[in-house]
PDB file of N, CA and C in Angstrom:
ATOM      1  N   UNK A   1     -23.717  12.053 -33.470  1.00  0.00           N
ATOM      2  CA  UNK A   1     -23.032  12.819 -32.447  1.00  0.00           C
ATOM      3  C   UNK A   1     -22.942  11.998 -31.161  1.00  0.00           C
ATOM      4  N   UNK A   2     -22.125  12.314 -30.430  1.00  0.00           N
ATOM      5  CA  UNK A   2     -21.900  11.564 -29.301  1.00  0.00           C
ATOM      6  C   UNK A   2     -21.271  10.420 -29.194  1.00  0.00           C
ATOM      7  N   UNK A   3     -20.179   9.857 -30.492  1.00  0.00           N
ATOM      8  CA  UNK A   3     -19.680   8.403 -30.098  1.00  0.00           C
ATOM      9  C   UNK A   3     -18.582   8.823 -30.949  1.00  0.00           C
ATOM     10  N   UNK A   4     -17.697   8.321 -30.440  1.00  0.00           N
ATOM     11  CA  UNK A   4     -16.333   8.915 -30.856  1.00  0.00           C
ATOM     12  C   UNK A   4     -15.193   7.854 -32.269  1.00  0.00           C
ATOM     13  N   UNK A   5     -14.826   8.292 -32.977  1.00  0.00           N
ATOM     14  CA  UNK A   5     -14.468   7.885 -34.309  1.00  0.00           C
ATOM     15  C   UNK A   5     -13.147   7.352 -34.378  1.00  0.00           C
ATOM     16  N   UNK A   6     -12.916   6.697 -35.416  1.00  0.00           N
ATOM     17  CA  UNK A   6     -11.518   6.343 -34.641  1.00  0.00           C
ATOM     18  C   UNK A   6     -10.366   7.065 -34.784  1.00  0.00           C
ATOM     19  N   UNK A   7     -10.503   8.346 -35.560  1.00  0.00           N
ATOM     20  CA  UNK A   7      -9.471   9.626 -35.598  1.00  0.00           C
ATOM     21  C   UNK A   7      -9.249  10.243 -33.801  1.00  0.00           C
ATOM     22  N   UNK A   8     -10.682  10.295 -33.302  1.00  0.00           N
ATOM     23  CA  UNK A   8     -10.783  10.810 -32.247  1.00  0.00           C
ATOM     24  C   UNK A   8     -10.173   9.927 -31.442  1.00  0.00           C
ATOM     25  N   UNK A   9     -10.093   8.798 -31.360  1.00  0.00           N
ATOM     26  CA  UNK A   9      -9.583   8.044 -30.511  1.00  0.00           C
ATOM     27  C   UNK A   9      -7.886   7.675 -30.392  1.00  0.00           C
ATOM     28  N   UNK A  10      -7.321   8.407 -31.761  1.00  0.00           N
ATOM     29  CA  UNK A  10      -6.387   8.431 -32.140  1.00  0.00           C
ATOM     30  C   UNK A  10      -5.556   9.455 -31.551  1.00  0.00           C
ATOM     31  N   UNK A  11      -6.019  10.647 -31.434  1.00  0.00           N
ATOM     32  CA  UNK A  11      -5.846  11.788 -31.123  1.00  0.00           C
ATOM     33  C   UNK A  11      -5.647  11.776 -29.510  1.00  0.00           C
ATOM     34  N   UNK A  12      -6.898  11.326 -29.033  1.00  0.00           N
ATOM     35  CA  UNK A  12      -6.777  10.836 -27.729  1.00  0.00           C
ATOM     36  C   UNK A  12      -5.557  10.025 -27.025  1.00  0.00           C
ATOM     37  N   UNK A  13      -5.400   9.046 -28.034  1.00  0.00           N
ATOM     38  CA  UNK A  13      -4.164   7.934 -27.764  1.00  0.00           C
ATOM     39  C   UNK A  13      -2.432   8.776 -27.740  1.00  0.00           C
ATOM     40  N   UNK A  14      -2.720   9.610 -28.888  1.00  0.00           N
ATOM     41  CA  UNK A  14      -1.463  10.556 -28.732  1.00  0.00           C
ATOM     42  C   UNK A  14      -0.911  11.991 -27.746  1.00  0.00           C
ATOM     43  N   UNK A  15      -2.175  12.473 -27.411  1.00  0.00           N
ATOM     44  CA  UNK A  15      -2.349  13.143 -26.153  1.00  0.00           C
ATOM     45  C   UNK A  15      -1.621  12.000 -24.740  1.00  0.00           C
ATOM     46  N   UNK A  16      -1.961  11.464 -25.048  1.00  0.00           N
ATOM     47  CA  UNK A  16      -1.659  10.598 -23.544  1.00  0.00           C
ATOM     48  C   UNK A  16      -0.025   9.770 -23.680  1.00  0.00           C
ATOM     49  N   UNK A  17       0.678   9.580 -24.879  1.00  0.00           N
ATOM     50  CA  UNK A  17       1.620   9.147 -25.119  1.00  0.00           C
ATOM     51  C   UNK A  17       2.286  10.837 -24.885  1.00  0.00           C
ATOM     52  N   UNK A  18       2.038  11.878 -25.652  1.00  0.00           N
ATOM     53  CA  UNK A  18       2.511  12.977 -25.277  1.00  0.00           C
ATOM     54  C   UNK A  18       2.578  13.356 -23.676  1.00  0.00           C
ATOM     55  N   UNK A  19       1.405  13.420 -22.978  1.00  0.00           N
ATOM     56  CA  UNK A  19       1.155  13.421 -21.822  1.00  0.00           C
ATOM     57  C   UNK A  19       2.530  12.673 -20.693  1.00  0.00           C
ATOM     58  N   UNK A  20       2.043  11.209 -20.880  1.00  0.00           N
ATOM     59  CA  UNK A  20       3.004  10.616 -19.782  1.00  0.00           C
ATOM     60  C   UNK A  20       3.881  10.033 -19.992  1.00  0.00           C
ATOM     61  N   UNK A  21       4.190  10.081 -21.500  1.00  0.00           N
ATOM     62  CA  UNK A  21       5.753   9.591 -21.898  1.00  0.00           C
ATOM     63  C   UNK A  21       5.499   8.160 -22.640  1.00  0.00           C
ATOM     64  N   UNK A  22       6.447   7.718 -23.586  1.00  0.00           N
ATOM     65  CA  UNK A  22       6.066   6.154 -24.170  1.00  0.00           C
ATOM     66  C   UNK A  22       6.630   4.964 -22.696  1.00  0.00           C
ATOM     67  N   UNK A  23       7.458   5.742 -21.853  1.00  0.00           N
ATOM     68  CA  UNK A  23       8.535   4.778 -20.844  1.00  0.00           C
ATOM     69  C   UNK A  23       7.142   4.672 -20.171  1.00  0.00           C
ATOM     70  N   UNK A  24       6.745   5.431 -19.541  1.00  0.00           N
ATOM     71  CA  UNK A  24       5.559   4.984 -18.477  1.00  0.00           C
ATOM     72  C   UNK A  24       4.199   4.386 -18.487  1.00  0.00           C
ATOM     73  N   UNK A  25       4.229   4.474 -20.195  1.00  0.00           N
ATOM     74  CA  UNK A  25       2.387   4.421 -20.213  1.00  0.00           C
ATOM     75  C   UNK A  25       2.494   2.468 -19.809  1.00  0.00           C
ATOM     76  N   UNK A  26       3.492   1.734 -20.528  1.00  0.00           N
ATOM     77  CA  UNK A  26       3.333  -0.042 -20.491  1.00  0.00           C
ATOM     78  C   UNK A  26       2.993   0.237 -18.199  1.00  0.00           C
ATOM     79  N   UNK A  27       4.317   0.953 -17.465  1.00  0.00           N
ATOM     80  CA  UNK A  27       4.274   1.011 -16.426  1.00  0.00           C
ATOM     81  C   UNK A  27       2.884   1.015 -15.540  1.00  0.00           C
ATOM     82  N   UNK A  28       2.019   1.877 -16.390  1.00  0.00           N
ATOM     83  CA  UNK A  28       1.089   2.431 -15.365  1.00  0.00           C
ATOM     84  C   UNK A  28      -0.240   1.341 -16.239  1.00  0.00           C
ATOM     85  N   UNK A  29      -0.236   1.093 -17.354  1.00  0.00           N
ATOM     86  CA  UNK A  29      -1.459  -0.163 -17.734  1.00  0.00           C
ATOM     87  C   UNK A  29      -1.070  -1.328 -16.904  1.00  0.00           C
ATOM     88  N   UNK A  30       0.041  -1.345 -16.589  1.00  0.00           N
ATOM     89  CA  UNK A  30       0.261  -3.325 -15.981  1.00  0.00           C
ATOM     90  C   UNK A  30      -0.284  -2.559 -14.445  1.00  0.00           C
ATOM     91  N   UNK A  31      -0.036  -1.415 -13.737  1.00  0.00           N
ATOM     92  CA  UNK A  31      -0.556  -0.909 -12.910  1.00  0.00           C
ATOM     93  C   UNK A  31      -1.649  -1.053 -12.627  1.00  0.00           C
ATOM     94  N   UNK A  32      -2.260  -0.405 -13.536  1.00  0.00           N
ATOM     95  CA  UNK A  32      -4.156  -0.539 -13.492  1.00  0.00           C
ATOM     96  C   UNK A  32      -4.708  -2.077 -13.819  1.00  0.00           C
ATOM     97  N   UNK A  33      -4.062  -2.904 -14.989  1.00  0.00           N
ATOM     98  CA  UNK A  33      -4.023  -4.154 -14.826  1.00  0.00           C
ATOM     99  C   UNK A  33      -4.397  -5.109 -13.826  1.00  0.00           C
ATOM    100  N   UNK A  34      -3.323  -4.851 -12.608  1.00  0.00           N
ATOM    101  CA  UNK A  34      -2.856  -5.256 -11.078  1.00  0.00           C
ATOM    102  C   UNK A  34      -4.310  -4.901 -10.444  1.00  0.00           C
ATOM    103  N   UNK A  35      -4.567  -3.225 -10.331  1.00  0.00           N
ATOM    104  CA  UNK A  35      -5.534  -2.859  -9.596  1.00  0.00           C
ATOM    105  C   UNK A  35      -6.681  -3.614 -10.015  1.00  0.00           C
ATOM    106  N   UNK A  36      -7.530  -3.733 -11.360  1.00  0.00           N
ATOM    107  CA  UNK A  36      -8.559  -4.463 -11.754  1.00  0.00           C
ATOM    108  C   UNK A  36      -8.712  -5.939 -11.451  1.00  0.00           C
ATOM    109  N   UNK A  37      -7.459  -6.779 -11.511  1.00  0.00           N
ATOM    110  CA  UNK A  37      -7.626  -7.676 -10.921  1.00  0.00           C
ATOM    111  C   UNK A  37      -7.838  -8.200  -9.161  1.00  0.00           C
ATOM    112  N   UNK A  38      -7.329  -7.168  -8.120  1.00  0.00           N
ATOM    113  CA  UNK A  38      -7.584  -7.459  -7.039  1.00  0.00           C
ATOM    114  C   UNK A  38      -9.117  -6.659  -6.797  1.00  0.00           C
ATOM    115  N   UNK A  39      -9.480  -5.854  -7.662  1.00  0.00           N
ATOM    116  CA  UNK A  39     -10.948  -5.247  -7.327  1.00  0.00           C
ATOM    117  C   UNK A  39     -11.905  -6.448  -7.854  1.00  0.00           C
ATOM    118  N   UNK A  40     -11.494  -7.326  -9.048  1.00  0.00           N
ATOM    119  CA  UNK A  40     -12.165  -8.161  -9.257  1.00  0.00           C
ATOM    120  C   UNK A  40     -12.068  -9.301  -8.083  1.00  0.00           C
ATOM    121  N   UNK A  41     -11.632  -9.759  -7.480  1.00  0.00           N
ATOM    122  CA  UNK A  41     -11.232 -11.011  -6.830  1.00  0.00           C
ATOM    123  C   UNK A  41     -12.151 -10.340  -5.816  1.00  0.00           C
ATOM    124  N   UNK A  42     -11.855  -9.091  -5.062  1.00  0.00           N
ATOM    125  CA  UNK A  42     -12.382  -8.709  -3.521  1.00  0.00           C
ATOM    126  C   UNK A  42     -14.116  -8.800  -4.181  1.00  0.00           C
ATOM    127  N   UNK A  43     -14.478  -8.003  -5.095  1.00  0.00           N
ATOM    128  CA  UNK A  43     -15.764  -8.254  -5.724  1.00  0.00           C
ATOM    129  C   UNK A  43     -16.604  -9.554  -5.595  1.00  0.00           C
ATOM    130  N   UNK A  44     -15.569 -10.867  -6.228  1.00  0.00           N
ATOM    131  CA  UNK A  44     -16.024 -12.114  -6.121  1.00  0.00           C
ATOM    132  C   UNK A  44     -16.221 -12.698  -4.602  1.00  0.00           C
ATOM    133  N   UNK A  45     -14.965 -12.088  -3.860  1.00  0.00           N
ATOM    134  CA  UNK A  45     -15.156 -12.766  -2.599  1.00  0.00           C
ATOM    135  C   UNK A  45     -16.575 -12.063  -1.534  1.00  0.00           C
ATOM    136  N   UNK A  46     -16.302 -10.805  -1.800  1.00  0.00           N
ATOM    137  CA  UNK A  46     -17.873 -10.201  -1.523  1.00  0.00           C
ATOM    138  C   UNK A  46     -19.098 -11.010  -1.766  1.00  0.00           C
ATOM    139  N   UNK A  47     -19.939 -11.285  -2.967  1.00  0.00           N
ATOM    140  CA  UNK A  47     -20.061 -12.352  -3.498  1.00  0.00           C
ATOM    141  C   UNK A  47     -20.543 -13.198  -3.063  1.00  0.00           C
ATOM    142  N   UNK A  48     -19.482 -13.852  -3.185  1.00  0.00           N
ATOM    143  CA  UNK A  48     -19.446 -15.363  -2.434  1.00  0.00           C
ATOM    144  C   UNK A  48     -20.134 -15.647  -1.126  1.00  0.00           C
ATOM    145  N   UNK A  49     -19.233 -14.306  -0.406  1.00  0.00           N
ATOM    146  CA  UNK A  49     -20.021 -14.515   1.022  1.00  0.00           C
ATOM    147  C   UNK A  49     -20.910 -14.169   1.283  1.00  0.00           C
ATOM    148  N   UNK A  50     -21.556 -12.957   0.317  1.00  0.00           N
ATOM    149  CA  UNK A  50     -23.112 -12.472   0.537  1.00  0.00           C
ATOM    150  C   UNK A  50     -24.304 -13.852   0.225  1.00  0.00           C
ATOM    151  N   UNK A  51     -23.629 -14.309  -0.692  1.00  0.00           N
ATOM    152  CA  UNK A  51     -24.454 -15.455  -1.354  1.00  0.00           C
ATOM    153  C   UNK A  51     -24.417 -17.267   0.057  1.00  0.00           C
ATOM    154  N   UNK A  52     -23.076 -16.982   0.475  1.00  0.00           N
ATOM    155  CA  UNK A  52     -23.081 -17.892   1.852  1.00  0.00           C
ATOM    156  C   UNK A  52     -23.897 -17.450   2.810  1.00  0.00           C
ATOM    157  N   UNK A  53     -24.331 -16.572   3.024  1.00  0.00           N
ATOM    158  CA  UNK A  53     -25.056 -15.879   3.720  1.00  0.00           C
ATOM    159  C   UNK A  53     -26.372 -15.581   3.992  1.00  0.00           C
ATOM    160  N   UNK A  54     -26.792 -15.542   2.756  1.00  0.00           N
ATOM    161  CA  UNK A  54     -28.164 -15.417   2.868  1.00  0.00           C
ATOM    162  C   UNK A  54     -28.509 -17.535   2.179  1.00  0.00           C
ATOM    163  N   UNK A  55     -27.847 -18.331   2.310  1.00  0.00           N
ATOM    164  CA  UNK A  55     -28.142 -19.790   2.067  1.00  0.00           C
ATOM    165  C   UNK A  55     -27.927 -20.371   3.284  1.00  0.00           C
ATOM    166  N   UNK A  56     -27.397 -19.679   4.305  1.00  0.00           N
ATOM    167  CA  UNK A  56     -27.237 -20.206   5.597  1.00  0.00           C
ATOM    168  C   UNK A  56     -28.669 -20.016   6.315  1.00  0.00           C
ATOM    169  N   UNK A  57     -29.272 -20.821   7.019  1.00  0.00           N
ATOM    170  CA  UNK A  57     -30.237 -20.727   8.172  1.00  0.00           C
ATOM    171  C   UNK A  57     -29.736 -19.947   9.226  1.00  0.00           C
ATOM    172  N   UNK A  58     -30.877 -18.069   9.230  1.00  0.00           N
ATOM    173  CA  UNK A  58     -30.263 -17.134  10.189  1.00  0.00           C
ATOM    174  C   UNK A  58     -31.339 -17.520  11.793  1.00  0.00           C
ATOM    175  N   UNK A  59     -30.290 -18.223  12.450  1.00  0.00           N
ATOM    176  CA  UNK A  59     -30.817 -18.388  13.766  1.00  0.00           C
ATOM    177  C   UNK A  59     -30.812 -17.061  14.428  1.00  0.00           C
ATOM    178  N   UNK A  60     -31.434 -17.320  15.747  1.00  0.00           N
ATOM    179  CA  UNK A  60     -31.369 -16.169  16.784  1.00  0.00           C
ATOM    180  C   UNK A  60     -30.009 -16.229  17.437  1.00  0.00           C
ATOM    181  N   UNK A  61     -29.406 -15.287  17.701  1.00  0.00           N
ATOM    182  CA  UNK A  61     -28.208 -15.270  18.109  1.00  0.00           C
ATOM    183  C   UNK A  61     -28.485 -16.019  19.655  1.00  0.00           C
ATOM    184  N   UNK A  62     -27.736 -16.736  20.044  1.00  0.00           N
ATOM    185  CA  UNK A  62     -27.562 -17.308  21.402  1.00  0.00           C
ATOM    186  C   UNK A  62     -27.369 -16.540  22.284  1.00  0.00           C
ATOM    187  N   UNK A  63     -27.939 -16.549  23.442  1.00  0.00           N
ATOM    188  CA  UNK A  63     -27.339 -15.535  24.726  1.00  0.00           C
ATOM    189  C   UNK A  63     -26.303 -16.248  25.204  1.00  0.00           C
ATOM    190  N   UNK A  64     -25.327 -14.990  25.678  1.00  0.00           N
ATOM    191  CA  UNK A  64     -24.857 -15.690  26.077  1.00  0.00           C
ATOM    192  C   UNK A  64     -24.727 -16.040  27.815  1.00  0.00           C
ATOM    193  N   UNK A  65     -23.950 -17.627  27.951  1.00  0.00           N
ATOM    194  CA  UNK A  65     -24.108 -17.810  29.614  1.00  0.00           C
ATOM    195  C   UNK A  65     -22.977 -17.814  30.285  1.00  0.00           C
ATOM    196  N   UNK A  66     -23.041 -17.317  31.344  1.00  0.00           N
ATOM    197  CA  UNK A  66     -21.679 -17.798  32.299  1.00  0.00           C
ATOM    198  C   UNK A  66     -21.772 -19.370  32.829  1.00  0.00           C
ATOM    199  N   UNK A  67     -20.354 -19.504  32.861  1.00  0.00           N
ATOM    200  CA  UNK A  67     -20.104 -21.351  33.161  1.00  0.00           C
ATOM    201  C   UNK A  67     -20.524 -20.813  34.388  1.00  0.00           C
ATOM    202  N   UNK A  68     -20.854 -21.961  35.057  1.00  0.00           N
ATOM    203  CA  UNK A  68     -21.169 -22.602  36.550  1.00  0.00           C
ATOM    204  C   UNK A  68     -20.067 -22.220  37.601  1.00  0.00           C
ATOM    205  N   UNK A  69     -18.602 -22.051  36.771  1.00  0.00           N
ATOM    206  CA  UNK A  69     -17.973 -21.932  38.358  1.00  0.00           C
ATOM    207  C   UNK A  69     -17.632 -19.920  38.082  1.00  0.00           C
ATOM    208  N   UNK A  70     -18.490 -19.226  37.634  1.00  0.00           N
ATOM    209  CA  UNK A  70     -18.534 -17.704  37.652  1.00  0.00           C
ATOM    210  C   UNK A  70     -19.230 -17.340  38.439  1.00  0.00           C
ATOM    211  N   UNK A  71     -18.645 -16.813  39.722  1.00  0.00           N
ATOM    212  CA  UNK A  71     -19.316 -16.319  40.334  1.00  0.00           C
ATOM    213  C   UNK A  71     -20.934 -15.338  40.531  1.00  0.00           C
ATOM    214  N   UNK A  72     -21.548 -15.653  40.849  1.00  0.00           N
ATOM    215  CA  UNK A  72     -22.527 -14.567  40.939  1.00  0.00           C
ATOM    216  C   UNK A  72     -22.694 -13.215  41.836  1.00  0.00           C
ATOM    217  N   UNK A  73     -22.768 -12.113  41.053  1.00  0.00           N
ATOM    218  CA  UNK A  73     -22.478 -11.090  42.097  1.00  0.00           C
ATOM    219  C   UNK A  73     -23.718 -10.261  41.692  1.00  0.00           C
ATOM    220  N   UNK A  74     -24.422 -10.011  42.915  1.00  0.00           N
ATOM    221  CA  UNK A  74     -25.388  -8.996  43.760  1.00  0.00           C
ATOM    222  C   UNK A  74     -24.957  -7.748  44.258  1.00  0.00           C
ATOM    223  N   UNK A  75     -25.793  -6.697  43.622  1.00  0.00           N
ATOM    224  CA  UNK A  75     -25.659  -5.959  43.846  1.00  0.00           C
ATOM    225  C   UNK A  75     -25.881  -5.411  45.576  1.00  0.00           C
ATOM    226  N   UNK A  76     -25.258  -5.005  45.924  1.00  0.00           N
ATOM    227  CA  UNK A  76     -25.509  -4.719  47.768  1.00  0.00           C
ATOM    228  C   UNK A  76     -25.366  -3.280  48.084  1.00  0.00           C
ATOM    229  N   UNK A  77     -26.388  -2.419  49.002  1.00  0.00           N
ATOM    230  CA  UNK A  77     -26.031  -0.917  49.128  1.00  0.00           C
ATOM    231  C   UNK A  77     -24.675  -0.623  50.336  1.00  0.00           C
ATOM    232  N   UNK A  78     -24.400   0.259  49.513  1.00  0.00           N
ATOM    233  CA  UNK A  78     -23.431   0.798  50.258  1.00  0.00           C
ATOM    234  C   UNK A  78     -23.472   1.680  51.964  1.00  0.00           C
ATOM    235  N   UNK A  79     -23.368   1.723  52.776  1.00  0.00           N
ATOM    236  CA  UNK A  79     -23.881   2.091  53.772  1.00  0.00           C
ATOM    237  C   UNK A  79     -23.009   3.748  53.885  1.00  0.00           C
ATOM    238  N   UNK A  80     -23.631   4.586  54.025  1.00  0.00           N
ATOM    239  CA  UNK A  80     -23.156   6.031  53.939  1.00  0.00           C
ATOM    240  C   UNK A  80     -22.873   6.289  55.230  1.00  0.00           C
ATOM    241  N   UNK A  81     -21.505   7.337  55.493  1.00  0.00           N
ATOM    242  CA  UNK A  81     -20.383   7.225  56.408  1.00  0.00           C
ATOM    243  C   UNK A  81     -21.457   8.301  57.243  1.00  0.00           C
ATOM    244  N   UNK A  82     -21.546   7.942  58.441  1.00  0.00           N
ATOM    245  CA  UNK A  82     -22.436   9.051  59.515  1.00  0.00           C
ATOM    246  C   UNK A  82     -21.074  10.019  60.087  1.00  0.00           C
ATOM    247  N   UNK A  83     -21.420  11.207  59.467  1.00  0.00           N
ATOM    248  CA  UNK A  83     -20.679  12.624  60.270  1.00  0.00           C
ATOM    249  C   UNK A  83     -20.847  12.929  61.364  1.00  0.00           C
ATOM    250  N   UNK A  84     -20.523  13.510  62.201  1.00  0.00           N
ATOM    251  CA  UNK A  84     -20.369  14.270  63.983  1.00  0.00           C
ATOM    252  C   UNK A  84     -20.390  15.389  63.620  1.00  0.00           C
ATOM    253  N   UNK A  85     -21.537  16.299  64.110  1.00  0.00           N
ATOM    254  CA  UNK A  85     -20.985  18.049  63.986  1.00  0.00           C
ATOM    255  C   UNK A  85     -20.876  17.869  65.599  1.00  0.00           C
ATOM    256  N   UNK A  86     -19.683  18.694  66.020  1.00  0.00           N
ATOM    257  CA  UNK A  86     -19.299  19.486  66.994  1.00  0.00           C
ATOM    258  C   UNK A  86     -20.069  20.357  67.339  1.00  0.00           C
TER     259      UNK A  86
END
């Protein structure tokens, strides 16, 4: 029980020719085709770079600096406007 025979698979195969037509089924396998191959490639390139990644030496990120001709600015208080009551 539980693994399917090849009547069943037959049956299956004709359901789905019934289902979506003989014109569409070549349409929609070169479809899924297409899709499996760019899920495979993005997969590999994932991959790749996880694997570049952890073979790279993880430094400390650099701070960063301002060049020399950036000004430096100080913070300075603001002097609060004196009112007149009448």
């Amino acid at each position: 029980m539980g693994t399917f025979s090849w009547s069943h698979l037959l049956i299956i195969a004709l359901l789905f020719v019934l289902l979506f037509g003989a014109k569409r089924l070549p349409d929609a396998a070169r479809g899924l085709g297409r899709s499996l191959r760019i899920f495979k490639s993005e997969v590999g390139q994932m991959q790749a770079e996880s694997s570049a990644t952890t073979t790279a030496p993880t430094d400390a990120a650099p701070q960063q600096q301002l060049p020399a001709s950036a000004p430096q600015v100080q913070a300075t208080p603001v002097a609060q406007p004196q009112h007149k009551t009448l």
